[in-house]
């Protein structure tokens, strides 16, 4: 561990003193957009920035797309945003929520999707509040990994965050924005990158400070939500999501409201359910029967199934079982979406019904890039999953902990103005609302410094139009409040 810290310090020293003139500009364009009924000129840049896995070894680039208000002050807030994967470009956040253009998808989950997605000007831009910098990690977007790149570095939680931090600092220096209030927004695995960047930015330049971080579909406590059979916390934190989904699909007693169903499940999960799982084989038969009956009422899965499976059902089993009678499987990333269930399907099914929505954003990206001045967008990699395993940190010990929240907790402790925003989708079976609540409950971030929001949507909450507008309003208020301090 000591050698890793020394290597990081040496790399930080090298990067901090490196010239900021090595960026490669791929395209530049300007556009007039309407924000709050007023015309605003926006300058867009698309390019790459060199990043290094070791001192003096620039072996990769990170891609970026930036949108800046023309003539804006150097101290104007900057929101850095990226998706996750690992191995995803920033396509989804750009075309789903934050970019200059937007791809709207049908708002009825069982409605057919258009064969060709339509780009339209984003009717709810954040550019009235902050400039935007989207980062594409090495290997994604227009970025690259050289033939001799250290893949062990770039395919690790620490190296991935440090590469992004190098790119952000290089962009800030090149554009004279090093004193701008800095906010970092990540989605899914990008939330792990976001947390790690709080420290990584200071590794690159000790003077760099982050005003706040935003976690959409947080993945920081994956050790608690992973579907290991004997991880009883997993079943406890998942139950509110199962209840909301069962209510949505008409599997609970009526009248039924998904948000209230989630709240009722959360109350039961943290008390009787947790105690029953803890007792395991020692639970009294009558108590097991009572708990199974309550679980059936809350989740739409029969009491007999719960009794036969020791009162536990994984999120993957739930996908298969909830609509078994209808021959359907519910979506993993947004359980409002369904797909036909193959007759020979086992307890775990692969294809996700929501993937078709994600492809809408992917298919529209080339047209978006052309609209931003890119002559040939064919080289843009929307997805570039890492080959081999991803190193999340720690070691291979079964006792390893992944304290992804630590940098955020430390930042909040030393800076009373630092703030945290966490949002989750009610119908997300990947990073559940209960897992987000559990993350905060186990943290030491002061109550005045965090905000937790739930949206009636899935993992990609902005695919729901009402949720998108509310999310943008929340982000705008979050940044504006921090800037006003």
PDB file of C-alpha atoms in Angstrom, residues 168-325:
ATOM      1  CA  UNK A 168     -10.171  17.517 -15.738  1.00  0.00           C
ATOM      2  CA  UNK A 169      -7.201  19.454 -14.421  1.00  0.00           C
ATOM      3  CA  UNK A 170      -5.649  19.716 -17.890  1.00  0.00           C
ATOM      4  CA  UNK A 171      -8.931  21.081 -19.267  1.00  0.00           C
ATOM      5  CA  UNK A 172      -9.249  23.588 -16.410  1.00  0.00           C
ATOM      6  CA  UNK A 173      -5.708  24.863 -16.940  1.00  0.00           C
ATOM      7  CA  UNK A 174      -6.078  25.076 -20.711  1.00  0.00           C
ATOM      8  CA  UNK A 175      -9.264  27.121 -20.366  1.00  0.00           C
ATOM      9  CA  UNK A 176      -8.214  29.298 -17.426  1.00  0.00           C
ATOM     10  CA  UNK A 177     -10.868  27.790 -15.165  1.00  0.00           C
ATOM     11  CA  UNK A 178      -8.831  26.509 -12.219  1.00  0.00           C
ATOM     12  CA  UNK A 179     -10.729  28.775  -9.800  1.00  0.00           C
ATOM     13  CA  UNK A 180     -14.201  27.758 -10.960  1.00  0.00           C
ATOM     14  CA  UNK A 181     -16.432  26.018  -8.380  1.00  0.00           C
ATOM     15  CA  UNK A 182     -16.175  22.353  -9.355  1.00  0.00           C
ATOM     16  CA  UNK A 183     -18.995  19.806  -9.169  1.00  0.00           C
ATOM     17  CA  UNK A 184     -18.647  16.162 -10.202  1.00  0.00           C
ATOM     18  CA  UNK A 185     -21.592  14.050 -11.362  1.00  0.00           C
ATOM     19  CA  UNK A 186     -21.370  10.327 -12.008  1.00  0.00           C
ATOM     20  CA  UNK A 187     -23.924   7.691 -12.876  1.00  0.00           C
ATOM     21  CA  UNK A 188     -23.843   3.985 -11.916  1.00  0.00           C
ATOM     22  CA  UNK A 189     -20.188   2.846 -11.844  1.00  0.00           C
ATOM     23  CA  UNK A 190     -19.457   6.514 -12.472  1.00  0.00           C
ATOM     24  CA  UNK A 191     -20.456   7.143  -8.849  1.00  0.00           C
ATOM     25  CA  UNK A 192     -17.436   5.091  -7.732  1.00  0.00           C
ATOM     26  CA  UNK A 193     -15.273   7.185 -10.063  1.00  0.00           C
ATOM     27  CA  UNK A 194     -16.847  10.359  -8.653  1.00  0.00           C
ATOM     28  CA  UNK A 195     -16.021   9.462  -5.069  1.00  0.00           C
ATOM     29  CA  UNK A 196     -12.480   8.388  -5.933  1.00  0.00           C
ATOM     30  CA  UNK A 197     -11.899  11.613  -7.883  1.00  0.00           C
ATOM     31  CA  UNK A 198     -12.373  13.698  -4.732  1.00  0.00           C
ATOM     32  CA  UNK A 199      -8.991  12.347  -3.608  1.00  0.00           C
ATOM     33  CA  UNK A 200      -7.533  11.857  -7.102  1.00  0.00           C
ATOM     34  CA  UNK A 201      -7.925  15.529  -7.993  1.00  0.00           C
ATOM     35  CA  UNK A 202      -5.895  16.459  -4.942  1.00  0.00           C
ATOM     36  CA  UNK A 203      -3.296  13.839  -5.923  1.00  0.00           C
ATOM     37  CA  UNK A 204      -2.960  15.565  -9.272  1.00  0.00           C
ATOM     38  CA  UNK A 205      -2.977  19.056  -7.772  1.00  0.00           C
ATOM     39  CA  UNK A 206      -3.225  19.634  -3.990  1.00  0.00           C
ATOM     40  CA  UNK A 207      -4.854  23.004  -4.619  1.00  0.00           C
ATOM     41  CA  UNK A 208      -7.879  21.500  -6.327  1.00  0.00           C
ATOM     42  CA  UNK A 209     -11.112  21.450  -4.344  1.00  0.00           C
ATOM     43  CA  UNK A 210     -14.505  19.942  -5.110  1.00  0.00           C
ATOM     44  CA  UNK A 211     -17.587  21.910  -4.060  1.00  0.00           C
ATOM     45  CA  UNK A 212     -19.970  18.966  -4.312  1.00  0.00           C
ATOM     46  CA  UNK A 213     -20.607  15.569  -5.835  1.00  0.00           C
ATOM     47  CA  UNK A 214     -23.750  14.093  -7.359  1.00  0.00           C
ATOM     48  CA  UNK A 215     -24.367  10.340  -7.469  1.00  0.00           C
ATOM     49  CA  UNK A 216     -27.063   9.072  -9.844  1.00  0.00           C
ATOM     50  CA  UNK A 217     -27.867   5.397  -9.289  1.00  0.00           C
ATOM     51  CA  UNK A 218     -25.131   5.040  -6.686  1.00  0.00           C
ATOM     52  CA  UNK A 219     -22.968   1.916  -6.688  1.00  0.00           C
ATOM     53  CA  UNK A 220     -20.733   2.762  -3.733  1.00  0.00           C
ATOM     54  CA  UNK A 221     -21.995   0.069  -1.379  1.00  0.00           C
ATOM     55  CA  UNK A 222     -22.006  -2.788  -3.863  1.00  0.00           C
ATOM     56  CA  UNK A 223     -20.434  -5.028  -1.225  1.00  0.00           C
ATOM     57  CA  UNK A 224     -23.744  -4.795   0.647  1.00  0.00           C
ATOM     58  CA  UNK A 225     -26.037  -5.156  -2.365  1.00  0.00           C
ATOM     59  CA  UNK A 226     -24.205  -7.892  -4.260  1.00  0.00           C
ATOM     60  CA  UNK A 227     -26.374 -10.950  -4.673  1.00  0.00           C
ATOM     61  CA  UNK A 228     -24.447 -13.333  -2.439  1.00  0.00           C
ATOM     62  CA  UNK A 229     -26.874 -15.906  -0.996  1.00  0.00           C
ATOM     63  CA  UNK A 230     -25.915 -15.352   2.643  1.00  0.00           C
ATOM     64  CA  UNK A 231     -25.689 -11.564   2.522  1.00  0.00           C
ATOM     65  CA  UNK A 232     -28.916 -10.906   4.414  1.00  0.00           C
ATOM     66  CA  UNK A 233     -28.525  -7.122   4.123  1.00  0.00           C
ATOM     67  CA  UNK A 234     -29.022  -7.498   0.373  1.00  0.00           C
ATOM     68  CA  UNK A 235     -32.558  -8.863   0.807  1.00  0.00           C
ATOM     69  CA  UNK A 236     -33.415  -6.220   3.394  1.00  0.00           C
ATOM     70  CA  UNK A 237     -32.348  -3.242   1.283  1.00  0.00           C
ATOM     71  CA  UNK A 238     -33.914  -4.690  -1.890  1.00  0.00           C
ATOM     72  CA  UNK A 239     -37.407  -5.248  -0.482  1.00  0.00           C
ATOM     73  CA  UNK A 240     -38.659  -1.625  -0.884  1.00  0.00           C
ATOM     74  CA  UNK A 241     -37.834  -1.783  -4.607  1.00  0.00           C
ATOM     75  CA  UNK A 242     -39.564  -5.152  -5.009  1.00  0.00           C
ATOM     76  CA  UNK A 243     -42.670  -3.704  -3.376  1.00  0.00           C
ATOM     77  CA  UNK A 244     -42.751  -0.633  -5.636  1.00  0.00           C
ATOM     78  CA  UNK A 245     -42.360  -2.804  -8.731  1.00  0.00           C
ATOM     79  CA  UNK A 246     -44.999  -5.309  -7.626  1.00  0.00           C
ATOM     80  CA  UNK A 247     -47.394  -2.431  -7.010  1.00  0.00           C
ATOM     81  CA  UNK A 248     -46.649  -0.949 -10.443  1.00  0.00           C
ATOM     82  CA  UNK A 249     -47.457  -4.265 -12.132  1.00  0.00           C
ATOM     83  CA  UNK A 250     -50.698  -4.729 -10.213  1.00  0.00           C
ATOM     84  CA  UNK A 251     -49.507  -7.587  -8.012  1.00  0.00           C
ATOM     85  CA  UNK A 252     -50.418  -5.995  -4.666  1.00  0.00           C
ATOM     86  CA  UNK A 253     -53.755  -5.344  -3.037  1.00  0.00           C
ATOM     87  CA  UNK A 254     -55.527  -2.260  -4.373  1.00  0.00           C
ATOM     88  CA  UNK A 255     -55.496   0.656  -3.946  1.00  0.00           C
ATOM     89  CA  UNK A 256     -51.755   0.701  -4.250  1.00  0.00           C
ATOM     90  CA  UNK A 257     -49.219   3.509  -4.638  1.00  0.00           C
ATOM     91  CA  UNK A 258     -45.647   2.408  -5.508  1.00  0.00           C
ATOM     92  CA  UNK A 259     -43.931   4.989  -3.297  1.00  0.00           C
ATOM     93  CA  UNK A 260     -46.098   4.122  -0.302  1.00  0.00           C
ATOM     94  CA  UNK A 261     -45.643   0.421  -0.952  1.00  0.00           C
ATOM     95  CA  UNK A 262     -41.872   0.980  -0.844  1.00  0.00           C
ATOM     96  CA  UNK A 263     -42.158   2.825   2.456  1.00  0.00           C
ATOM     97  CA  UNK A 264     -44.253   0.048   3.994  1.00  0.00           C
ATOM     98  CA  UNK A 265     -41.747  -2.558   2.811  1.00  0.00           C
ATOM     99  CA  UNK A 266     -38.851  -0.538   4.194  1.00  0.00           C
ATOM    100  CA  UNK A 267     -40.447  -0.422   7.646  1.00  0.00           C
ATOM    101  CA  UNK A 268     -40.976  -4.191   7.658  1.00  0.00           C
ATOM    102  CA  UNK A 269     -37.573  -4.933   6.131  1.00  0.00           C
ATOM    103  CA  UNK A 270     -35.622  -3.191   8.862  1.00  0.00           C
ATOM    104  CA  UNK A 271     -37.473  -4.873  11.702  1.00  0.00           C
ATOM    105  CA  UNK A 272     -39.261  -8.235  11.445  1.00  0.00           C
ATOM    106  CA  UNK A 273     -37.641  -9.267   8.148  1.00  0.00           C
ATOM    107  CA  UNK A 274     -34.095  -8.507   9.254  1.00  0.00           C
ATOM    108  CA  UNK A 275     -34.656 -10.413  12.513  1.00  0.00           C
ATOM    109  CA  UNK A 276     -36.100 -13.417  10.651  1.00  0.00           C
ATOM    110  CA  UNK A 277     -33.139 -13.571   8.252  1.00  0.00           C
ATOM    111  CA  UNK A 278     -30.735 -13.271  11.153  1.00  0.00           C
ATOM    112  CA  UNK A 279     -32.357 -16.205  12.928  1.00  0.00           C
ATOM    113  CA  UNK A 280     -32.057 -18.350   9.809  1.00  0.00           C
ATOM    114  CA  UNK A 281     -32.735 -22.042  10.464  1.00  0.00           C
ATOM    115  CA  UNK A 282     -33.541 -21.301  14.113  1.00  0.00           C
ATOM    116  CA  UNK A 283     -36.667 -19.306  13.327  1.00  0.00           C
ATOM    117  CA  UNK A 284     -39.875 -20.723  14.824  1.00  0.00           C
ATOM    118  CA  UNK A 285     -42.177 -22.294  12.189  1.00  0.00           C
ATOM    119  CA  UNK A 286     -45.072 -20.002  13.095  1.00  0.00           C
ATOM    120  CA  UNK A 287     -42.861 -16.924  12.776  1.00  0.00           C
ATOM    121  CA  UNK A 288     -41.503 -18.117   9.441  1.00  0.00           C
ATOM    122  CA  UNK A 289     -45.089 -18.549   8.225  1.00  0.00           C
ATOM    123  CA  UNK A 290     -46.030 -15.049   9.415  1.00  0.00           C
ATOM    124  CA  UNK A 291     -43.025 -13.394   7.812  1.00  0.00           C
ATOM    125  CA  UNK A 292     -43.555 -15.277   4.537  1.00  0.00           C
ATOM    126  CA  UNK A 293     -47.172 -14.112   4.419  1.00  0.00           C
ATOM    127  CA  UNK A 294     -46.136 -10.508   4.977  1.00  0.00           C
ATOM    128  CA  UNK A 295     -43.429 -10.764   2.313  1.00  0.00           C
ATOM    129  CA  UNK A 296     -46.020 -12.075  -0.125  1.00  0.00           C
ATOM    130  CA  UNK A 297     -48.303  -9.140   0.639  1.00  0.00           C
ATOM    131  CA  UNK A 298     -45.433  -6.685   0.118  1.00  0.00           C
ATOM    132  CA  UNK A 299     -43.691  -8.183  -2.922  1.00  0.00           C
ATOM    133  CA  UNK A 300     -46.306 -10.094  -4.908  1.00  0.00           C
ATOM    134  CA  UNK A 301     -44.270 -13.319  -4.638  1.00  0.00           C
ATOM    135  CA  UNK A 302     -46.132 -16.187  -2.992  1.00  0.00           C
ATOM    136  CA  UNK A 303     -45.585 -17.113   0.643  1.00  0.00           C
ATOM    137  CA  UNK A 304     -44.919 -20.689  -0.483  1.00  0.00           C
ATOM    138  CA  UNK A 305     -42.013 -19.484  -2.628  1.00  0.00           C
ATOM    139  CA  UNK A 306     -40.564 -17.544   0.295  1.00  0.00           C
ATOM    140  CA  UNK A 307     -40.898 -20.496   2.653  1.00  0.00           C
ATOM    141  CA  UNK A 308     -39.207 -22.786   0.143  1.00  0.00           C
ATOM    142  CA  UNK A 309     -36.335 -20.318  -0.296  1.00  0.00           C
ATOM    143  CA  UNK A 310     -35.641 -19.525   3.372  1.00  0.00           C
ATOM    144  CA  UNK A 311     -37.494 -16.174   3.178  1.00  0.00           C
ATOM    145  CA  UNK A 312     -35.110 -14.749   0.606  1.00  0.00           C
ATOM    146  CA  UNK A 313     -35.421 -13.939  -3.070  1.00  0.00           C
ATOM    147  CA  UNK A 314     -32.662 -12.348  -5.137  1.00  0.00           C
ATOM    148  CA  UNK A 315     -33.330  -9.473  -7.481  1.00  0.00           C
ATOM    149  CA  UNK A 316     -32.690 -11.778 -10.441  1.00  0.00           C
ATOM    150  CA  UNK A 317     -35.159 -14.363  -9.139  1.00  0.00           C
ATOM    151  CA  UNK A 318     -37.702 -11.588  -8.682  1.00  0.00           C
ATOM    152  CA  UNK A 319     -37.305 -10.566 -12.331  1.00  0.00           C
ATOM    153  CA  UNK A 320     -38.306 -14.070 -13.387  1.00  0.00           C
ATOM    154  CA  UNK A 321     -40.976 -14.844 -10.810  1.00  0.00           C
ATOM    155  CA  UNK A 322     -43.122 -11.694 -10.589  1.00  0.00           C
ATOM    156  CA  UNK A 323     -44.777 -12.050 -14.009  1.00  0.00           C
ATOM    157  CA  UNK A 324     -44.184 -15.772 -14.510  1.00  0.00           C
ATOM    158  CA  UNK A 325     -47.913 -16.397 -15.055  1.00  0.00           C
TER     159      UNK A 325
END
